[in-house]
Coordinates of C-alpha atoms and ligand atoms in Angstrom, one line a residue:
Chain J
M1472 CA 140.0 143.2 144.6
G1473 CA 139.8 141.5 148.0
L1474 CA 136.8 139.7 149.5
D1475 CA 133.5 141.5 149.9
F1476 CA 130.6 139.5 151.4
S1477 CA 128.4 142.6 151.6
I1478 CA 126.9 141.9 148.2
V1479 CA 125.7 138.5 149.3
P1480 CA 122.3 139.6 150.7
K1481 CA 121.4 141.1 147.3
Y1482 CA 121.6 137.6 145.7
M1483 CA 120.3 135.7 148.6
D1484 CA 116.9 135.0 147.0
I1485 CA 118.6 133.3 144.0
I1486 CA 120.8 131.3 146.3
L1487 CA 117.8 130.2 148.4
L1488 CA 115.9 129.3 145.3
G1489 CA 118.8 127.2 144.2
C1490 CA 118.9 125.6 147.6
A1491 CA 115.2 124.7 147.4
W1492 CA 115.9 123.0 144.0
T1493 CA 118.8 121.1 145.4
L1494 CA 116.8 120.0 148.4
G1495 CA 113.8 119.1 146.3
I1496 CA 115.7 117.1 143.8
T1497 CA 117.8 115.4 146.5
V1498 CA 114.8 114.4 148.5
A1499 CA 112.8 113.1 145.5
A1500 CA 115.8 111.3 144.1
A1501 CA 116.6 109.8 147.5
L1502 CA 113.0 108.5 147.8
L1503 CA 113.2 107.0 144.3
S1504 CA 116.6 105.5 145.1
F1505 CA 115.3 103.9 148.3
V1506 CA 112.1 102.4 146.8
G1507 CA 114.0 101.6 143.6
G1508 CA 116.7 100.0 145.7
I1509 CA 114.2 97.6 147.3
V1510 CA 112.5 96.8 144.0
F1511 CA 115.9 96.2 142.3
A1512 CA 117.1 94.0 145.2
V1513 CA 114.0 91.9 145.0
I1514 CA 114.3 91.5 141.2
A1515 CA 118.0 90.7 141.5
L1516 CA 117.4 88.0 144.1
Y1517 CA 114.0 86.5 143.3
A1518 CA 112.8 87.4 139.8
P1519 CA 112.8 84.7 137.1
W1520 CA 115.8 84.5 134.9
I1521 CA 114.0 86.1 132.0
I1522 CA 113.5 89.3 133.9
R1523 CA 116.7 89.1 135.9
Q1524 CA 119.1 89.0 132.9
P1525 CA 118.0 92.1 131.1
F1526 CA 117.8 93.8 134.5
R1527 CA 121.5 93.0 135.0
L1528 CA 122.3 95.0 131.9
V1529 CA 120.4 98.0 133.2
E1530 CA 122.2 97.7 136.5
W1531 CA 125.5 97.5 134.7
V1532 CA 124.8 100.7 132.7
F1533 CA 123.9 102.6 135.9
M1534 CA 126.9 101.3 137.8
G1535 CA 129.5 101.2 135.1
T1536 CA 129.0 104.5 133.3
P1537 CA 129.4 108.1 134.5
L1538 CA 126.3 109.7 136.1
L1539 CA 126.9 112.7 133.9
L1540 CA 126.5 110.6 130.8
Q1541 CA 123.4 109.0 132.2
L1542 CA 121.9 112.5 132.8
F1543 CA 122.7 113.5 129.2
L1544 CA 121.2 110.3 127.9
I1545 CA 118.0 110.7 129.9
Y1546 CA 117.6 114.4 129.1
F1547 CA 118.8 114.7 125.6
G1548 CA 118.8 111.2 124.3
L1549 CA 115.2 110.2 125.3
V1550 CA 113.8 113.2 123.4
Q1551 CA 114.8 111.4 120.2
I1552 CA 112.4 108.5 121.0
G1553 CA 109.7 110.9 122.0
I1554 CA 110.2 111.1 125.7
D1555 CA 110.6 114.8 126.5
L1556 CA 111.2 115.2 130.2
P1557 CA 111.5 118.5 132.0
A1558 CA 115.1 118.9 133.1
F1559 CA 114.5 118.5 136.8
V1560 CA 112.5 115.3 136.2
A1561 CA 115.3 113.9 134.1
G1562 CA 117.7 114.8 136.9
I1563 CA 115.6 113.1 139.6
I1564 CA 115.2 110.0 137.5
G1565 CA 118.9 109.9 136.7
L1566 CA 120.1 110.5 140.2
G1567 CA 117.4 108.2 141.7
L1568 CA 118.1 105.2 139.5
H1569 CA 121.8 105.6 139.7
F1570 CA 121.7 105.5 143.5
A1571 CA 119.0 102.9 143.5
V1572 CA 121.5 100.5 142.0
Y1573 CA 123.9 101.2 144.8
N1574 CA 121.2 100.9 147.4
S1575 CA 120.1 97.7 145.8
E1576 CA 123.6 96.1 146.3
L1577 CA 123.4 97.0 150.0
I1578 CA 119.8 95.7 150.4
Q1579 CA 120.6 92.5 148.6
T1580 CA 123.4 91.7 151.0
A1581 CA 121.2 92.6 154.0
I1582 CA 118.4 90.4 152.8
L1583 CA 120.7 87.4 152.5
A1584 CA 122.1 88.2 155.9
V1585 CA 118.7 88.1 157.7
D1586 CA 118.5 85.1 159.9
K1587 CA 116.9 82.1 158.1
G1588 CA 114.8 81.5 161.2
Q1589 CA 112.9 84.7 160.3
M1590 CA 111.6 83.4 157.0
E1591 CA 110.9 80.0 158.6
A1592 CA 108.9 81.5 161.5
A1593 CA 106.9 83.5 159.0
R1594 CA 106.2 80.6 156.7
T1595 CA 105.3 78.4 159.7
L1596 CA 102.6 80.9 160.6
G1597 CA 101.2 80.4 157.0
L1598 CA 102.6 83.4 155.3
S1599 CA 103.5 83.0 151.6
R1600 CA 107.0 83.6 150.6
G1601 CA 106.1 87.0 149.2
Q1602 CA 104.3 88.0 152.4
A1603 CA 107.2 86.8 154.5
L1604 CA 109.6 88.9 152.4
R1605 CA 107.4 91.9 152.6
K1606 CA 106.5 91.8 156.2
V1607 CA 109.4 90.2 157.8
V1608 CA 112.6 89.9 155.8
I1609 CA 112.8 93.1 153.8
P1610 CA 111.9 95.4 156.7
Q1611 CA 114.7 93.9 158.7
A1612 CA 117.1 94.1 155.8
V1613 CA 116.3 97.8 155.2
R1614 CA 116.6 98.6 158.9
D1615 CA 120.1 97.0 158.9
V1616 CA 121.3 99.2 156.0
I1617 CA 120.0 102.5 157.1
P1618 CA 123.6 103.8 158.0
P1619 CA 125.2 102.9 154.7
I1620 CA 122.2 104.0 152.7
G1621 CA 122.5 107.3 154.6
N1622 CA 126.1 107.6 153.3
N1623 CA 124.8 107.0 149.8
M1624 CA 122.3 109.8 150.3
I1625 CA 125.0 112.2 151.2
A1626 CA 126.8 111.2 148.1
L1627 CA 123.5 111.8 146.2
L1628 CA 123.3 115.3 147.6
K1629 CA 126.8 116.1 146.4
D1630 CA 126.2 114.5 143.0
S1631 CA 122.9 116.5 142.6
A1632 CA 125.2 119.4 141.5
L1633 CA 125.6 117.4 138.2
V1634 CA 122.0 118.2 137.2
S1635 CA 123.3 121.7 136.6
V1636 CA 124.7 120.5 133.3
I1637 CA 121.2 119.9 131.9
G1638 CA 120.2 123.3 133.0
V1639 CA 118.4 122.8 136.4
S1640 CA 119.1 126.0 138.4
E1641 CA 120.0 124.2 141.6
L1642 CA 122.5 125.5 144.1
T1643 CA 125.7 125.2 142.2
L1644 CA 124.3 126.6 138.9
S1645 CA 122.7 129.5 140.8
A1646 CA 126.0 130.3 142.4
Q1647 CA 127.7 130.1 139.0
R1648 CA 125.1 132.4 137.4
I1649 CA 125.6 135.0 140.2
I1650 CA 129.3 134.8 139.7
G1651 CA 128.9 135.4 136.0
K1652 CA 127.3 138.7 136.9
T1653 CA 129.3 139.7 139.9
Y1654 CA 132.8 138.2 139.3
R1655 CA 132.9 137.1 142.9
P1656 CA 133.6 133.4 142.7
F1657 CA 135.0 133.0 146.2
E1658 CA 132.1 134.6 148.0
F1659 CA 129.4 132.7 146.2
Y1660 CA 131.1 129.3 146.0
V1661 CA 131.8 129.5 149.8
L1662 CA 128.2 130.5 150.3
A1663 CA 127.0 127.6 148.2
A1664 CA 129.3 125.3 150.1
A1665 CA 127.9 126.5 153.4
F1666 CA 124.4 125.7 152.2
Y1667 CA 125.4 122.2 151.1
Y1668 CA 126.8 121.8 154.5
V1669 CA 123.6 122.8 156.1
I1670 CA 121.6 120.4 154.0
N1671 CA 124.1 117.8 154.8
L1672 CA 123.6 118.4 158.5
G1673 CA 119.9 118.2 158.1
M1674 CA 120.2 114.8 156.3
E1675 CA 122.4 113.5 159.1
W1676 CA 119.9 114.7 161.6
V1677 CA 117.1 112.8 159.9
Q1678 CA 119.2 109.7 159.7
R1679 CA 120.0 109.9 163.4
R1680 CA 116.3 110.2 164.2
I1681 CA 115.5 107.2 162.1
E1682 CA 118.3 105.2 163.7
R1683 CA 117.1 106.1 167.1
R1684 CA 113.6 105.1 166.3
I1685 CA 114.6 101.7 165.1
S1686 CA 117.3 101.1 167.7
L1687 CA 114.9 99.0 169.9
S1688 CA 113.8 96.9 167.1
R1689 CA 116.9 94.7 166.6
Chain M
M992 CA 91.1 54.3 149.7
T993 CA 89.8 56.2 152.7
D994 CA 91.0 54.2 155.7
Q995 CA 90.5 56.0 159.0
T996 CA 93.4 58.3 159.7
A997 CA 94.6 59.3 163.1
F998 CA 94.5 63.0 164.0
V999 CA 98.2 63.3 163.1
D1000 CA 99.3 60.4 160.9
I1001 CA 102.8 60.1 159.8
R1002 CA 103.2 57.2 157.3
H1003 CA 106.5 55.8 156.3
A1004 CA 108.3 59.1 156.5
Q1005 CA 111.6 59.0 154.7
K1006 CA 114.1 61.8 154.2
S1007 CA 117.6 61.8 152.6
Y1008 CA 120.1 64.5 152.0
G1009 CA 121.9 63.0 149.1
A1010 CA 123.3 59.7 150.3
L1011 CA 122.6 60.5 153.9
E1012 CA 119.4 58.9 155.1
V1013 CA 118.2 61.0 158.0
L1014 CA 114.7 59.5 158.4
K1015 CA 114.2 55.8 157.7
D1016 CA 110.6 54.8 157.3
I1017 CA 109.1 56.4 160.4
S1018 CA 105.5 56.0 161.2
L1019 CA 103.7 57.7 164.0
T1020 CA 100.2 58.6 165.0
V1021 CA 99.0 61.1 167.5
E1022 CA 95.4 61.3 168.6
Q1023 CA 93.7 64.6 169.3
G1024 CA 94.7 66.1 172.6
Q1025 CA 97.6 63.7 173.0
I1026 CA 101.1 64.9 173.8
V1027 CA 104.1 63.0 172.4
A1028 CA 107.7 63.6 173.3
I1029 CA 110.5 62.8 170.9
I1030 CA 113.9 62.2 172.6
G1031 CA 117.1 60.9 171.1
P1032 CA 120.8 61.8 170.6
S1033 CA 122.0 64.7 168.6
G1034 CA 121.7 64.1 164.9
S1035 CA 119.1 61.3 165.2
G1036 CA 116.6 63.2 163.0
K1037 CA 114.2 64.7 165.7
S1038 CA 114.2 68.2 164.2
T1039 CA 114.0 66.8 160.7
L1040 CA 110.9 64.8 161.6
L1041 CA 109.2 67.7 163.3
R1042 CA 110.0 70.1 160.4
A1043 CA 108.6 67.5 158.0
I1044 CA 105.2 67.7 159.7
N1045 CA 104.6 71.3 158.4
D1046 CA 106.8 70.7 155.4
L1047 CA 109.5 73.1 156.4
D1048 CA 111.8 70.3 155.3
A1049 CA 110.0 68.3 152.6
L1050 CA 110.1 64.5 153.0
T1051 CA 111.6 62.4 150.2
G1052 CA 109.1 59.7 150.9
G1053 CA 106.0 59.0 152.9
E1054 CA 102.9 60.9 153.9
I1055 CA 101.9 63.4 156.6
W1056 CA 98.2 63.7 157.5
L1057 CA 96.5 66.1 159.8
D1058 CA 92.9 65.8 160.7
G1059 CA 92.1 63.8 157.6
V1060 CA 94.0 66.1 155.2
Q1061 CA 97.3 65.2 153.7
V1062 CA 99.8 67.9 154.4
N1063 CA 102.4 66.9 151.8
K1064 CA 100.1 66.0 149.0
S1065 CA 101.3 66.2 145.5
L1066 CA 99.9 69.2 143.7
P1067 CA 101.1 71.6 141.0
H1068 CA 103.4 74.2 142.4
R1069 CA 101.0 77.1 142.8
Q1070 CA 98.2 75.0 144.2
Y1071 CA 100.6 73.4 146.6
E1072 CA 101.8 76.7 147.9
K1073 CA 98.2 77.7 148.6
H1074 CA 97.5 74.4 150.2
I1075 CA 100.6 74.3 152.4
N1076 CA 100.1 77.9 153.6
E1077 CA 96.6 76.8 154.7
M1078 CA 97.9 73.7 156.4
R1079 CA 100.6 75.7 158.2
Q1080 CA 98.1 78.0 159.6
Q1081 CA 96.8 75.0 161.5
I1082 CA 100.2 73.9 162.8
G1083 CA 101.9 76.0 165.3
M1084 CA 105.7 75.7 165.7
V1085 CA 108.0 76.9 168.4
F1086 CA 111.7 77.1 167.8
Q1087 CA 114.7 76.7 170.0
H1088 CA 115.9 80.2 169.2
F1089 CA 112.4 81.8 169.4
N1090 CA 112.6 83.5 166.0
L1091 CA 110.5 86.4 167.1
F1092 CA 110.3 89.2 164.6
P1093 CA 112.7 91.8 166.1
H1094 CA 111.3 94.7 164.1
L1095 CA 107.9 94.3 165.6
T1096 CA 106.5 94.8 169.0
V1097 CA 105.2 91.9 171.1
R1098 CA 101.7 92.9 170.1
E1099 CA 102.6 93.0 166.4
N1100 CA 104.4 89.7 166.6
V1101 CA 101.2 88.1 167.8
T1102 CA 98.7 89.9 165.5
M1103 CA 100.7 90.1 162.2
A1104 CA 99.8 86.7 160.8
P1105 CA 96.1 86.6 161.9
T1106 CA 95.6 90.1 160.6
L1107 CA 97.3 89.3 157.3
L1108 CA 95.8 85.9 156.8
K1109 CA 92.4 86.0 158.4
G1110 CA 91.7 89.7 157.8
L1111 CA 91.0 90.5 161.5
S1112 CA 89.9 94.0 162.2
K1113 CA 92.2 96.2 164.4
D1114 CA 89.9 95.7 167.4
A1115 CA 89.7 92.0 167.0
A1116 CA 93.4 91.7 166.6
E1117 CA 94.0 93.8 169.7
Q1118 CA 91.6 91.5 171.6
L1119 CA 93.3 88.4 170.3
A1120 CA 96.7 89.7 171.2
R1121 CA 95.6 90.5 174.8
E1122 CA 93.9 87.2 175.2
Q1123 CA 96.9 85.2 173.9
L1124 CA 99.5 87.2 175.8
D1125 CA 97.5 87.0 179.0
H1126 CA 97.5 83.2 178.6
V1127 CA 101.3 83.1 178.6
G1128 CA 101.6 85.8 181.3
M1129 CA 103.1 88.4 178.9
L1130 CA 100.3 90.9 178.7
D1131 CA 102.3 93.5 180.6
R1132 CA 104.9 93.4 177.9
I1133 CA 102.6 94.0 175.0
D1134 CA 104.3 97.2 173.9
Y1135 CA 107.9 95.9 174.2
Y1136 CA 110.2 94.9 171.5
P1137 CA 111.7 91.4 171.6
S1138 CA 115.2 92.9 172.3
Q1139 CA 113.8 94.1 175.6
L1140 CA 112.7 90.6 176.8
S1141 CA 114.5 87.8 178.5
G1142 CA 114.8 84.4 176.8
G1143 CA 112.0 82.9 178.7
Q1144 CA 109.7 85.9 178.0
K1145 CA 110.6 85.7 174.3
Q1146 CA 109.7 82.0 174.1
R1147 CA 106.4 82.7 175.8
V1148 CA 105.6 85.4 173.3
A1149 CA 106.6 83.0 170.5
I1150 CA 104.1 80.5 171.9
A1151 CA 101.4 83.2 172.0
R1152 CA 102.2 84.1 168.4
A1153 CA 101.7 80.5 167.3
L1154 CA 98.5 80.1 169.4
A1155 CA 97.1 83.3 167.9
M1156 CA 96.5 81.3 164.7
K1157 CA 94.4 78.8 166.6
P1158 CA 96.3 75.8 165.5
K1159 CA 95.1 72.2 165.8
L1160 CA 98.6 71.0 166.5
M1161 CA 101.6 72.5 168.2
L1162 CA 105.2 71.5 167.5
F1163 CA 108.0 72.3 169.9
D1164 CA 111.7 71.9 168.8
E1165 CA 113.7 72.1 172.0
A1166 CA 111.8 75.1 173.2
T1167 CA 113.8 75.5 176.3
S1168 CA 117.3 74.4 175.2
A1169 CA 118.5 77.9 174.6
L1170 CA 117.3 79.2 177.9
D1171 CA 119.3 79.9 181.1
P1172 CA 118.3 77.2 183.6
E1173 CA 116.3 79.5 185.8
L1174 CA 114.1 80.6 182.8
V1175 CA 113.2 77.0 181.7
D1176 CA 110.4 76.6 184.2
E1177 CA 108.3 79.6 183.1
V1178 CA 108.2 78.1 179.6
N1179 CA 107.4 74.6 180.9
Q1180 CA 104.6 76.0 182.9
V1181 CA 103.0 77.5 179.8
M1182 CA 103.4 74.2 178.0
K1183 CA 101.8 72.4 180.9
K1184 CA 98.9 74.9 180.7
L1185 CA 98.5 74.0 177.0
A1186 CA 98.5 70.4 177.9
E1187 CA 95.6 71.1 180.3
D1188 CA 93.8 72.9 177.5
Q1189 CA 94.0 69.6 175.6
M1190 CA 96.2 71.0 172.9
T1191 CA 97.7 68.3 170.6
M1192 CA 101.5 68.6 170.9
I1193 CA 104.6 67.0 169.6
I1194 CA 107.6 68.0 171.7
V1195 CA 111.3 67.4 170.9
T1196 CA 113.1 67.8 174.2
H1197 CA 116.1 67.0 176.2
E1198 CA 114.3 67.4 179.4
M1199 CA 113.3 63.9 180.6
D1200 CA 111.5 65.0 183.7
F1201 CA 109.3 67.4 181.8
A1202 CA 108.6 64.7 179.2
A1203 CA 107.7 62.2 181.9
A1204 CA 105.4 64.7 183.6
V1205 CA 103.3 66.0 180.7
C1206 CA 103.5 63.5 177.9
D1207 CA 101.2 60.6 177.0
R1208 CA 103.8 58.9 175.0
V1209 CA 107.6 59.0 174.5
L1210 CA 109.4 58.2 171.3
F1211 CA 113.1 57.4 171.4
M1212 CA 114.8 58.0 168.0
D1213 CA 118.3 57.1 167.0
Q1214 CA 119.9 57.3 163.5
G1215 CA 116.7 58.0 161.7
V1216 CA 114.5 55.2 163.2
V1217 CA 112.1 55.0 166.1
V1218 CA 113.9 52.6 168.4
E1219 CA 111.3 52.5 171.1
E1220 CA 108.0 54.1 172.0
G1221 CA 105.5 53.9 174.7
P1222 CA 104.1 55.6 177.8
P1223 CA 106.8 57.6 179.7
E1224 CA 106.7 55.3 182.7
V1225 CA 107.6 52.4 180.5
V1226 CA 110.2 54.0 178.2
F1227 CA 111.9 55.8 181.1
R1228 CA 111.6 53.1 183.8
N1229 CA 111.7 49.8 181.8
P1230 CA 113.1 50.4 178.3
T1231 CA 113.5 47.2 176.4
Q1232 CA 116.1 48.3 173.8
Q1233 CA 119.7 48.5 174.6
R1234 CA 120.2 51.8 172.8
T1235 CA 117.4 53.4 174.8
K1236 CA 119.0 52.2 178.0
E1237 CA 122.3 53.7 177.1
F1238 CA 120.9 57.0 176.1
L1239 CA 118.8 57.2 179.3
R1240 CA 121.7 56.2 181.5
K1241 CA 123.8 59.1 180.1
H1242 CA 121.0 61.6 180.2
L1243 CA 119.4 60.8 183.5
A1244 CA 122.8 60.6 185.2
G1245 CA 123.9 63.9 183.5
A1246 CA 120.7 65.7 184.2
K1247 CA 120.6 65.4 188.0
Ligands
ATP465 N1 120.2 70.7 155.3 C1 120.8 69.6 155.6 N2 121.7 69.0 154.7 C2 122.4 67.9 155.0 N3 122.3 67.2 156.2 C3 121.4 67.7 157.1 C4 120.6 68.9 156.8 N4 119.8 69.1 157.9 C5 120.1 68.1 158.8 N5 121.0 67.2 158.3 C6 121.5 66.0 158.9 O1 120.4 65.3 159.3 C7 120.7 64.6 160.5 C8 119.6 64.8 161.5 O2 119.5 66.2 161.9 P1 118.4 66.7 162.9 O3 118.7 68.2 163.0 O4 117.1 66.2 162.5 O5 118.9 66.0 164.2 P2 118.3 66.3 165.7 O6 117.9 64.9 166.2 O7 117.3 67.3 165.7 O8 119.6 66.7 166.5 P3 119.8 67.8 167.6 O9 119.5 67.1 168.9 O10 121.3 68.1 167.6 O11 119.0 68.9 167.3 C9 122.0 65.1 161.0 O12 123.0 64.1 160.7 C10 122.2 66.3 160.2 O13 123.6 66.6 160.0
MG466 MG1 117.3 69.3 166.5

């Protein structure tokens, strides 16, 4: 039946809404993965054994099993123990924690790579270990991993399509639903791809701005 | 027993890494306002001794006292942390490699610790930063990041950062060793100024001329012991120990 992009405008509102969901979930999950990554890194490096060991297990679950399974578990599984989360919240938590574990790996390595003299200088001024970590070591470690964390966030954007399986009408699911009505898969998948690309560009732009801001501070 | 303690009183300091004895029963007193230089060959334990004074490297034996308070007193872990953080606020330290915080501006490097630990207001912190940076001639770089400074400028900011805590004692571990020769003097000038302000200082240095010019006393260390100590004119001109003579022969010949 050939290609016909002229029907696209008619469904633009649905696509844009899907876009908004994708963007919202991605940003929220990215923030969670960032803060979570720092918290996980600190636990992995500095928490007492009794906290660190069970935490390892959680970490393994998030790294060693499919994200899809994790989303099912959080959305469908937790209901059974009385935790009934809205689908988009389950999606944000699943994506956020999954990528937090990856970010944590990066941040741990970066923390260990910060020059020992930094901790010493901070302690010499009278800062406690916690204060020195918070004010001196962790900011530098995070600064050093902005580029690879940026890569993780692009991966997070792409994986956000997975939350469609628990019924969140994000970009991919919106496209699918339109295709169900119009039988025009090519047009709408290409359109969705174009929007992913735009969001991607936006994220890269943000990352470059952050990198430019911190370029002096190394 | 409360015998009178000197302002800085190091008693029988002993430090081992496993079987390696790095400090062997070192005792040293420094009166308020005095400046002591520590010289000696590489590996003799100079840094270890200096870093023991603020417990950056814990001694394995002996006591460190500052102004009547034992720095390394034995306390349960939590209490000790609180105690040592308080003691360290009173002991400024300047490192060979500056160790400025690269993610903070010059201003923030100076104000971070006083703001955090003494709860200074924003205005008070700003005033403190200006005062301290002016003192080391770095006020015009207050908004710069460390990466934008020369080595000499970095070290002057590091000194201002330490002084901002209003320490009772300043420790310098080869503060000019990492600097290009033409930048050494600006840092030495700042240290001279501190000497004029009657700051108590312990200075590990390879610069014999500087030590001779500003110090009240010179300590020559070798292999974890104080081999010889006295006023600079005596230690440098008329050393009594053979090891001191050899060390000085090499260093004074090599230096000029
Ligand atoms: N963490 C450590 N573990 C084992 N040995 C150490 C450690 N730190 C220092 N040492 C050893 O202690 C000795 C004294 O070192 P220190 O750094 O105090 O010497 P220094 O007099 O400051 O020398 P330099 O002039 O080269 O700075 C050296 O033999 C050194 O190898
Ligand atoms: Mg040394």
